[in-house]
Amino acid sequence: MQSEKTFQTDYRKWITFNKVLGEYKHLFDLYNVLEQLSSKGLYQLTKTEEEGETKYLIEQEGFEEALLIQSETERKLCLEYLKEHYLPKENIEGWYQEKVETEDRSQNLSYQEHDPTFVPKRDIESVKVHPKERRYLKIKTFISVLFYIVVAVGVVIAALENPNPVMIVANIIGVLLYIGIIAFAQRFLHGLFIGMMKGNAVRLNKSQYPEIYDIVEKQSEEIGLKEAPEVYVAYGPLNAFVTKFSRKKYLVLYSEVLETANAGNYDIMKFVIGHELAHIKRNHLGKAWLFPSLFIPILSLAYSRACEYTCDRYGAHFSEQGAFEGILALTAGPHIYAKISLKSFIRDAASQGGFFVWFTEKFSTHPHLVNRVLALKSYTKMGL
């Protein structure tokens, strides 16, 4: 066995005085080299047979001393030593992946927290409603009220032109009946939806996923709701929604949202839940009387997008880090979002303009994700 390096036959000393092994990635690579008997990363493994005994030479790039393991038994003892003193005894792969994700997330966390203009929001009352939500709501209200006035005036004019009381009553009954049929149909269809949702989802409570239910209860109280909504988990992509039926409010979390919390990171979960609860607080579910404004779809879509900006702000109140990570997860998925550099994403987002990008957003209920990131960054920096 030939090498320009000197040999160390005591793996304990070699590991202890090897400063590179202070980094978890190199430690993980060394373990895999010994476990899988193949070179990896900084480590080159050479296997030889001498006098019927298998020997392993491990050379580390940039380290003068090589490790010589002189038997198969010693190799196994070295693996046990690593697990006893440096690595978890079980699920080493999971430990490594969690380390990688934590490191990736810390880059975004440090970028956010070290921003000299970063101003954390402490009080729920300090959360500002997006100005466009108020503006578009006023326009929708004006259009709806104008519609009702026009209808009322039309009824009065019709009554004056044809003062037959029977016809007047018949017309009024006809209008009310028409409205009643539409309202009943809408309610019946929504009831079917609620039934399908309940029949194909898991309800969360104090005994079913209590840690998530606890977040919902605490945030509901802090945000000022009279009672927490019923919470359900359904299979689906990273998303959530709230709805209501009669006086009951429902929060539905899709399964990929819960997956983000499997490793103990609840930041995204807090943001998503806070965002959805804000729809209830802001009464986004209860403005059916504004239905005349739906005849101007561009206005209704603009109002919907403004509501999303407001709810992002509420979600960021509960976890600003989760707000940025949550939008990154919507962009890249719950498994690789941590690999995305928030700083680069924001820089690139600012340059992703153009007519078609602007135009397509006008026909969407939600702002483009890049715009949500930019809006959150502006809000957390300056409160705008």
mmCIF file of N, CA and C in Angstrom, residues 88-172:
data_model
loop_
_atom_site.group_PDB
_atom_site.id
_atom_site.type_symbol
_atom_site.label_atom_id
_atom_site.label_comp_id
_atom_site.label_asym_id
_atom_site.label_seq_id
_atom_site.Cartn_x
_atom_site.Cartn_y
_atom_site.Cartn_z
ATOM 1 N N PRO A 88 -26.004 10.919 15.118
ATOM 2 C CA PRO A 88 -27.123 10.246 15.801
ATOM 3 C C PRO A 88 -27.037 8.743 15.579
ATOM 4 N N LYS A 89 -27.538 7.980 16.518
ATOM 5 C CA LYS A 89 -27.437 6.528 16.416
ATOM 6 C C LYS A 89 -28.409 5.953 15.386
ATOM 7 N N GLU A 90 -29.467 6.706 15.079
ATOM 8 C CA GLU A 90 -30.453 6.248 14.105
ATOM 9 C C GLU A 90 -30.781 7.376 13.129
ATOM 10 N N ASN A 91 -31.235 6.980 11.949
ATOM 11 C CA ASN A 91 -31.687 7.932 10.930
ATOM 12 C C ASN A 91 -30.648 9.012 10.656
ATOM 13 N N ILE A 92 -29.454 8.586 10.316
ATOM 14 C CA ILE A 92 -28.373 9.537 10.029
ATOM 15 C C ILE A 92 -28.695 10.349 8.777
ATOM 16 N N GLU A 93 -29.327 9.708 7.789
ATOM 17 C CA GLU A 93 -29.694 10.410 6.565
ATOM 18 C C GLU A 93 -30.684 11.540 6.873
ATOM 19 N N GLY A 94 -31.662 11.254 7.724
ATOM 20 C CA GLY A 94 -32.626 12.277 8.114
ATOM 21 C C GLY A 94 -31.961 13.417 8.859
ATOM 22 N N TRP A 95 -31.023 13.078 9.738
ATOM 23 C CA TRP A 95 -30.269 14.098 10.468
ATOM 24 C C TRP A 95 -29.519 15.007 9.504
ATOM 25 N N TYR A 96 -28.902 14.403 8.505
ATOM 26 C CA TYR A 96 -28.138 15.179 7.520
ATOM 27 C C TYR A 96 -29.048 16.110 6.720
ATOM 28 N N GLN A 97 -30.184 15.582 6.249
ATOM 29 C CA GLN A 97 -31.103 16.405 5.465
ATOM 30 C C GLN A 97 -31.634 17.573 6.285
ATOM 31 N N GLU A 98 -31.896 17.336 7.574
ATOM 32 C CA GLU A 98 -32.370 18.414 8.434
ATOM 33 C C GLU A 98 -31.308 19.485 8.611
ATOM 34 N N LYS A 99 -30.044 19.046 8.741
ATOM 35 C CA LYS A 99 -28.926 19.991 8.842
ATOM 36 C C LYS A 99 -28.814 20.853 7.592
ATOM 37 N N VAL A 100 -28.923 20.201 6.435
ATOM 38 C CA VAL A 100 -28.834 20.930 5.167
ATOM 39 C C VAL A 100 -29.950 21.955 5.062
ATOM 40 N N GLU A 101 -31.177 21.536 5.382
ATOM 41 C CA GLU A 101 -32.322 22.448 5.286
ATOM 42 C C GLU A 101 -32.173 23.606 6.256
ATOM 43 N N THR A 102 -31.682 23.331 7.473
ATOM 44 C CA THR A 102 -31.482 24.397 8.454
ATOM 45 C C THR A 102 -30.454 25.399 7.972
ATOM 46 N N GLU A 103 -29.385 24.900 7.361
ATOM 47 C CA GLU A 103 -28.343 25.780 6.831
ATOM 48 C C GLU A 103 -28.880 26.632 5.687
ATOM 49 N N ASP A 104 -29.664 26.003 4.796
ATOM 50 C CA ASP A 104 -30.240 26.751 3.674
ATOM 51 C C ASP A 104 -31.198 27.823 4.178
ATOM 52 N N ARG A 105 -32.027 27.455 5.163
ATOM 53 C CA ARG A 105 -32.983 28.412 5.707
ATOM 54 C C ARG A 105 -32.275 29.539 6.435
ATOM 55 N N SER A 106 -31.156 29.241 7.089
ATOM 56 C CA SER A 106 -30.463 30.264 7.862
ATOM 57 C C SER A 106 -29.932 31.370 6.967
ATOM 58 N N GLN A 107 -29.613 31.041 5.716
ATOM 59 C CA GLN A 107 -29.160 32.078 4.790
ATOM 60 C C GLN A 107 -30.277 33.092 4.558
ATOM 61 N N ASN A 108 -31.496 32.616 4.351
ATOM 62 C CA ASN A 108 -32.622 33.523 4.158
ATOM 63 C C ASN A 108 -32.974 34.252 5.449
ATOM 64 N N LEU A 109 -32.852 33.537 6.583
ATOM 65 C CA LEU A 109 -33.170 34.146 7.867
ATOM 66 C C LEU A 109 -32.201 35.281 8.168
ATOM 67 N N SER A 110 -30.896 35.041 7.940
ATOM 68 C CA SER A 110 -29.910 36.075 8.220
ATOM 69 C C SER A 110 -30.089 37.254 7.285
ATOM 70 N N TYR A 111 -30.464 36.978 6.040
ATOM 71 C CA TYR A 111 -30.694 38.066 5.088
ATOM 72 C C TYR A 111 -31.834 38.951 5.556
ATOM 73 N N GLN A 112 -32.861 38.327 6.085
ATOM 74 C CA GLN A 112 -34.015 39.105 6.545
ATOM 75 C C GLN A 112 -33.701 39.843 7.844
ATOM 76 N N GLU A 113 -33.127 39.143 8.830
ATOM 77 C CA GLU A 113 -32.947 39.736 10.146
ATOM 78 C C GLU A 113 -31.844 40.786 10.169
ATOM 79 N N HIS A 114 -30.841 40.645 9.301
ATOM 80 C CA HIS A 114 -29.740 41.593 9.312
ATOM 81 C C HIS A 114 -30.004 42.793 8.422
ATOM 82 N N ASP A 115 -31.160 42.852 7.813
ATOM 83 C CA ASP A 115 -31.538 44.028 7.036
ATOM 84 C C ASP A 115 -31.641 45.204 8.010
ATOM 85 N N PRO A 116 -30.830 46.267 7.835
ATOM 86 C CA PRO A 116 -30.828 47.375 8.801
ATOM 87 C C PRO A 116 -32.165 48.088 8.912
ATOM 88 N N THR A 117 -33.027 47.928 7.911
ATOM 89 C CA THR A 117 -34.339 48.592 7.946
ATOM 90 C C THR A 117 -35.438 47.661 8.410
ATOM 91 N N PHE A 118 -35.061 46.437 8.809
ATOM 92 C CA PHE A 118 -36.061 45.440 9.223
ATOM 93 C C PHE A 118 -36.758 45.883 10.510
ATOM 94 N N VAL A 119 -38.096 45.951 10.475
ATOM 95 C CA VAL A 119 -38.875 46.369 11.639
ATOM 96 C C VAL A 119 -39.896 45.287 11.967
ATOM 97 N N PRO A 120 -39.673 44.485 13.034
ATOM 98 C CA PRO A 120 -40.634 43.432 13.366
ATOM 99 C C PRO A 120 -41.948 43.998 13.868
ATOM 100 N N LYS A 121 -43.040 43.323 13.548
ATOM 101 C CA LYS A 121 -44.373 43.727 14.006
ATOM 102 C C LYS A 121 -44.714 42.929 15.259
ATOM 103 N N ARG A 122 -45.023 43.627 16.359
ATOM 104 C CA ARG A 122 -45.255 42.961 17.627
ATOM 105 C C ARG A 122 -46.743 42.823 17.952
ATOM 106 N N ASP A 123 -47.491 43.867 17.682
ATOM 107 C CA ASP A 123 -48.890 43.906 18.083
ATOM 108 C C ASP A 123 -49.770 43.646 16.872
ATOM 109 N N ILE A 124 -50.790 42.790 17.042
ATOM 110 C CA ILE A 124 -51.672 42.458 15.921
ATOM 111 C C ILE A 124 -52.378 43.712 15.410
ATOM 112 N N GLU A 125 -52.609 44.692 16.298
ATOM 113 C CA GLU A 125 -53.278 45.920 15.875
ATOM 114 C C GLU A 125 -52.385 46.769 14.984
ATOM 115 N N SER A 126 -51.077 46.471 14.974
ATOM 116 C CA SER A 126 -50.161 47.247 14.136
ATOM 117 C C SER A 126 -50.192 46.794 12.679
ATOM 118 N N VAL A 127 -50.841 45.663 12.413
ATOM 119 C CA VAL A 127 -50.920 45.176 11.031
ATOM 120 C C VAL A 127 -51.818 46.118 10.226
ATOM 121 N N LYS A 128 -51.299 46.585 9.114
ATOM 122 C CA LYS A 128 -52.036 47.549 8.292
ATOM 123 C C LYS A 128 -52.742 46.851 7.133
ATOM 124 N N VAL A 129 -53.996 47.200 6.946
ATOM 125 C CA VAL A 129 -54.742 46.707 5.788
ATOM 126 C C VAL A 129 -54.140 47.337 4.539
ATOM 127 N N HIS A 130 -53.993 46.528 3.494
ATOM 128 C CA HIS A 130 -53.420 47.058 2.263
ATOM 129 C C HIS A 130 -54.323 48.172 1.721
ATOM 130 N N PRO A 131 -53.751 49.310 1.366
ATOM 131 C CA PRO A 131 -54.592 50.448 0.937
ATOM 132 C C PRO A 131 -55.485 50.132 -0.259
ATOM 133 N N LYS A 132 -55.057 49.258 -1.144
ATOM 134 C CA LYS A 132 -55.883 48.935 -2.306
ATOM 135 C C LYS A 132 -57.132 48.158 -1.903
ATOM 136 N N GLU A 133 -57.079 47.418 -0.796
ATOM 137 C CA GLU A 133 -58.280 46.705 -0.369
ATOM 138 C C GLU A 133 -59.373 47.697 0.000
ATOM 139 N N ARG A 134 -59.030 48.708 0.774
ATOM 140 C CA ARG A 134 -60.013 49.719 1.156
ATOM 141 C C ARG A 134 -60.522 50.474 -0.076
ATOM 142 N N ARG A 135 -59.612 50.799 -0.977
ATOM 143 C CA ARG A 135 -59.978 51.568 -2.164
ATOM 144 C C ARG A 135 -60.954 50.804 -3.040
ATOM 145 N N TYR A 136 -60.626 49.542 -3.324
ATOM 146 C CA TYR A 136 -61.500 48.757 -4.199
ATOM 147 C C TYR A 136 -62.817 48.409 -3.515
ATOM 148 N N LEU A 137 -62.797 48.263 -2.194
ATOM 149 C CA LEU A 137 -64.036 47.991 -1.472
ATOM 150 C C LEU A 137 -64.988 49.183 -1.578
ATOM 151 N N LYS A 138 -64.452 50.381 -1.488
ATOM 152 C CA LYS A 138 -65.286 51.575 -1.636
ATOM 153 C C LYS A 138 -65.912 51.635 -3.035
ATOM 154 N N ILE A 139 -65.126 51.293 -4.051
ATOM 155 C CA ILE A 139 -65.646 51.308 -5.421
ATOM 156 C C ILE A 139 -66.731 50.241 -5.587
ATOM 157 N N LYS A 140 -66.482 49.033 -5.054
ATOM 158 C CA LYS A 140 -67.478 47.959 -5.146
ATOM 159 C C LYS A 140 -68.763 48.354 -4.407
ATOM 160 N N THR A 141 -68.602 48.989 -3.260
ATOM 161 C CA THR A 141 -69.770 49.425 -2.496
ATOM 162 C C THR A 141 -70.570 50.472 -3.280
ATOM 163 N N PHE A 142 -69.869 51.428 -3.856
ATOM 164 C CA PHE A 142 -70.537 52.485 -4.633
ATOM 165 C C PHE A 142 -71.313 51.884 -5.808
ATOM 166 N N ILE A 143 -70.683 50.967 -6.538
ATOM 167 C CA ILE A 143 -71.337 50.351 -7.698
ATOM 168 C C ILE A 143 -72.552 49.540 -7.264
ATOM 169 N N SER A 144 -72.428 48.794 -6.166
ATOM 170 C CA SER A 144 -73.541 47.967 -5.689
ATOM 171 C C SER A 144 -74.708 48.829 -5.228
ATOM 172 N N VAL A 145 -74.406 49.869 -4.452
ATOM 173 C CA VAL A 145 -75.465 50.766 -3.978
ATOM 174 C C VAL A 145 -76.141 51.445 -5.172
ATOM 175 N N LEU A 146 -75.335 51.863 -6.148
ATOM 176 C CA LEU A 146 -75.886 52.493 -7.349
ATOM 177 C C LEU A 146 -76.823 51.535 -8.079
ATOM 178 N N PHE A 147 -76.421 50.261 -8.134
ATOM 179 C CA PHE A 147 -77.260 49.243 -8.782
ATOM 180 C C PHE A 147 -78.608 49.122 -8.073
ATOM 181 N N TYR A 148 -78.563 49.057 -6.733
ATOM 182 C CA TYR A 148 -79.816 48.926 -5.975
ATOM 183 C C TYR A 148 -80.705 50.154 -6.163
ATOM 184 N N ILE A 149 -80.072 51.322 -6.225
ATOM 185 C CA ILE A 149 -80.850 52.548 -6.440
ATOM 186 C C ILE A 149 -81.521 52.529 -7.811
ATOM 187 N N VAL A 150 -80.763 52.102 -8.825
ATOM 188 C CA VAL A 150 -81.311 52.034 -10.186
ATOM 189 C C VAL A 150 -82.476 51.053 -10.239
ATOM 190 N N VAL A 151 -82.321 49.890 -9.582
ATOM 191 C CA VAL A 151 -83.401 48.896 -9.563
ATOM 192 C C VAL A 151 -84.641 49.467 -8.862
ATOM 193 N N ALA A 152 -84.409 50.131 -7.718
ATOM 194 C CA ALA A 152 -85.532 50.700 -6.965
ATOM 195 C C ALA A 152 -86.244 51.770 -7.779
ATOM 196 N N VAL A 153 -85.450 52.614 -8.441
ATOM 197 C CA VAL A 153 -86.047 53.658 -9.280
ATOM 198 C C VAL A 153 -86.826 53.029 -10.427
ATOM 199 N N GLY A 154 -86.260 51.957 -11.004
ATOM 200 C CA GLY A 154 -86.951 51.263 -12.094
ATOM 201 C C GLY A 154 -88.285 50.700 -11.662
ATOM 202 N N VAL A 155 -88.315 50.142 -10.443
ATOM 203 C CA VAL A 155 -89.568 49.593 -9.921
ATOM 204 C C VAL A 155 -90.591 50.706 -9.710
ATOM 205 N N VAL A 156 -90.136 51.834 -9.179
ATOM 206 C CA VAL A 156 -91.042 52.956 -8.929
ATOM 207 C C VAL A 156 -91.601 53.495 -10.251
ATOM 208 N N ILE A 157 -90.728 53.649 -11.249
ATOM 209 C CA ILE A 157 -91.173 54.149 -12.556
ATOM 210 C C ILE A 157 -92.177 53.196 -13.180
ATOM 211 N N ALA A 158 -91.864 51.890 -13.094
ATOM 212 C CA ALA A 158 -92.783 50.892 -13.653
ATOM 213 C C ALA A 158 -94.139 50.952 -12.957
ATOM 214 N N ALA A 159 -94.099 51.189 -11.648
ATOM 215 C CA ALA A 159 -95.352 51.273 -10.886
ATOM 216 C C ALA A 159 -96.152 52.507 -11.276
ATOM 217 N N LEU A 160 -95.465 53.598 -11.521
ATOM 218 C CA LEU A 160 -96.162 54.836 -11.921
ATOM 219 C C LEU A 160 -96.755 54.718 -13.317
ATOM 220 N N GLU A 161 -96.036 54.018 -14.211
ATOM 221 C CA GLU A 161 -96.530 53.860 -15.576
ATOM 222 C C GLU A 161 -97.682 52.861 -15.642
ATOM 223 N N ASN A 162 -97.658 51.883 -14.743
ATOM 224 C CA ASN A 162 -98.734 50.886 -14.735
ATOM 225 C C ASN A 162 -99.191 50.697 -13.296
ATOM 226 N N PRO A 163 -100.084 51.561 -12.836
ATOM 227 C CA PRO A 163 -100.461 51.565 -11.420
ATOM 228 C C PRO A 163 -101.329 50.394 -10.968
ATOM 229 N N ASN A 164 -101.481 49.393 -11.805
ATOM 230 C CA ASN A 164 -102.269 48.212 -11.429
ATOM 231 C C ASN A 164 -101.600 47.538 -10.239
ATOM 232 N N PRO A 165 -102.198 47.546 -9.058
ATOM 233 C CA PRO A 165 -101.562 46.977 -7.850
ATOM 234 C C PRO A 165 -101.259 45.489 -7.981
ATOM 235 N N VAL A 166 -102.083 44.782 -8.710
ATOM 236 C CA VAL A 166 -101.841 43.339 -8.892
ATOM 237 C C VAL A 166 -100.547 43.111 -9.648
ATOM 238 N N MET A 167 -100.356 43.912 -10.705
ATOM 239 C CA MET A 167 -99.141 43.776 -11.508
ATOM 240 C C MET A 167 -97.899 44.180 -10.708
ATOM 241 N N ILE A 168 -98.060 45.223 -9.903
ATOM 242 C CA ILE A 168 -96.925 45.667 -9.086
ATOM 243 C C ILE A 168 -96.494 44.567 -8.120
ATOM 244 N N VAL A 169 -97.495 43.997 -7.422
ATOM 245 C CA VAL A 169 -97.198 42.920 -6.466
ATOM 246 C C VAL A 169 -96.612 41.710 -7.181
ATOM 247 N N ALA A 170 -97.167 41.391 -8.350
ATOM 248 C CA ALA A 170 -96.678 40.242 -9.115
ATOM 249 C C ALA A 170 -95.229 40.449 -9.528
ATOM 250 N N ASN A 171 -94.894 41.656 -9.965
ATOM 251 C CA ASN A 171 -93.515 41.949 -10.360
ATOM 252 C C ASN A 171 -92.559 41.849 -9.176
ATOM 253 N N ILE A 172 -92.998 42.394 -8.051
ATOM 254 C CA ILE A 172 -92.136 42.319 -6.857
ATOM 255 C C ILE A 172 -91.927 40.878 -6.430
#
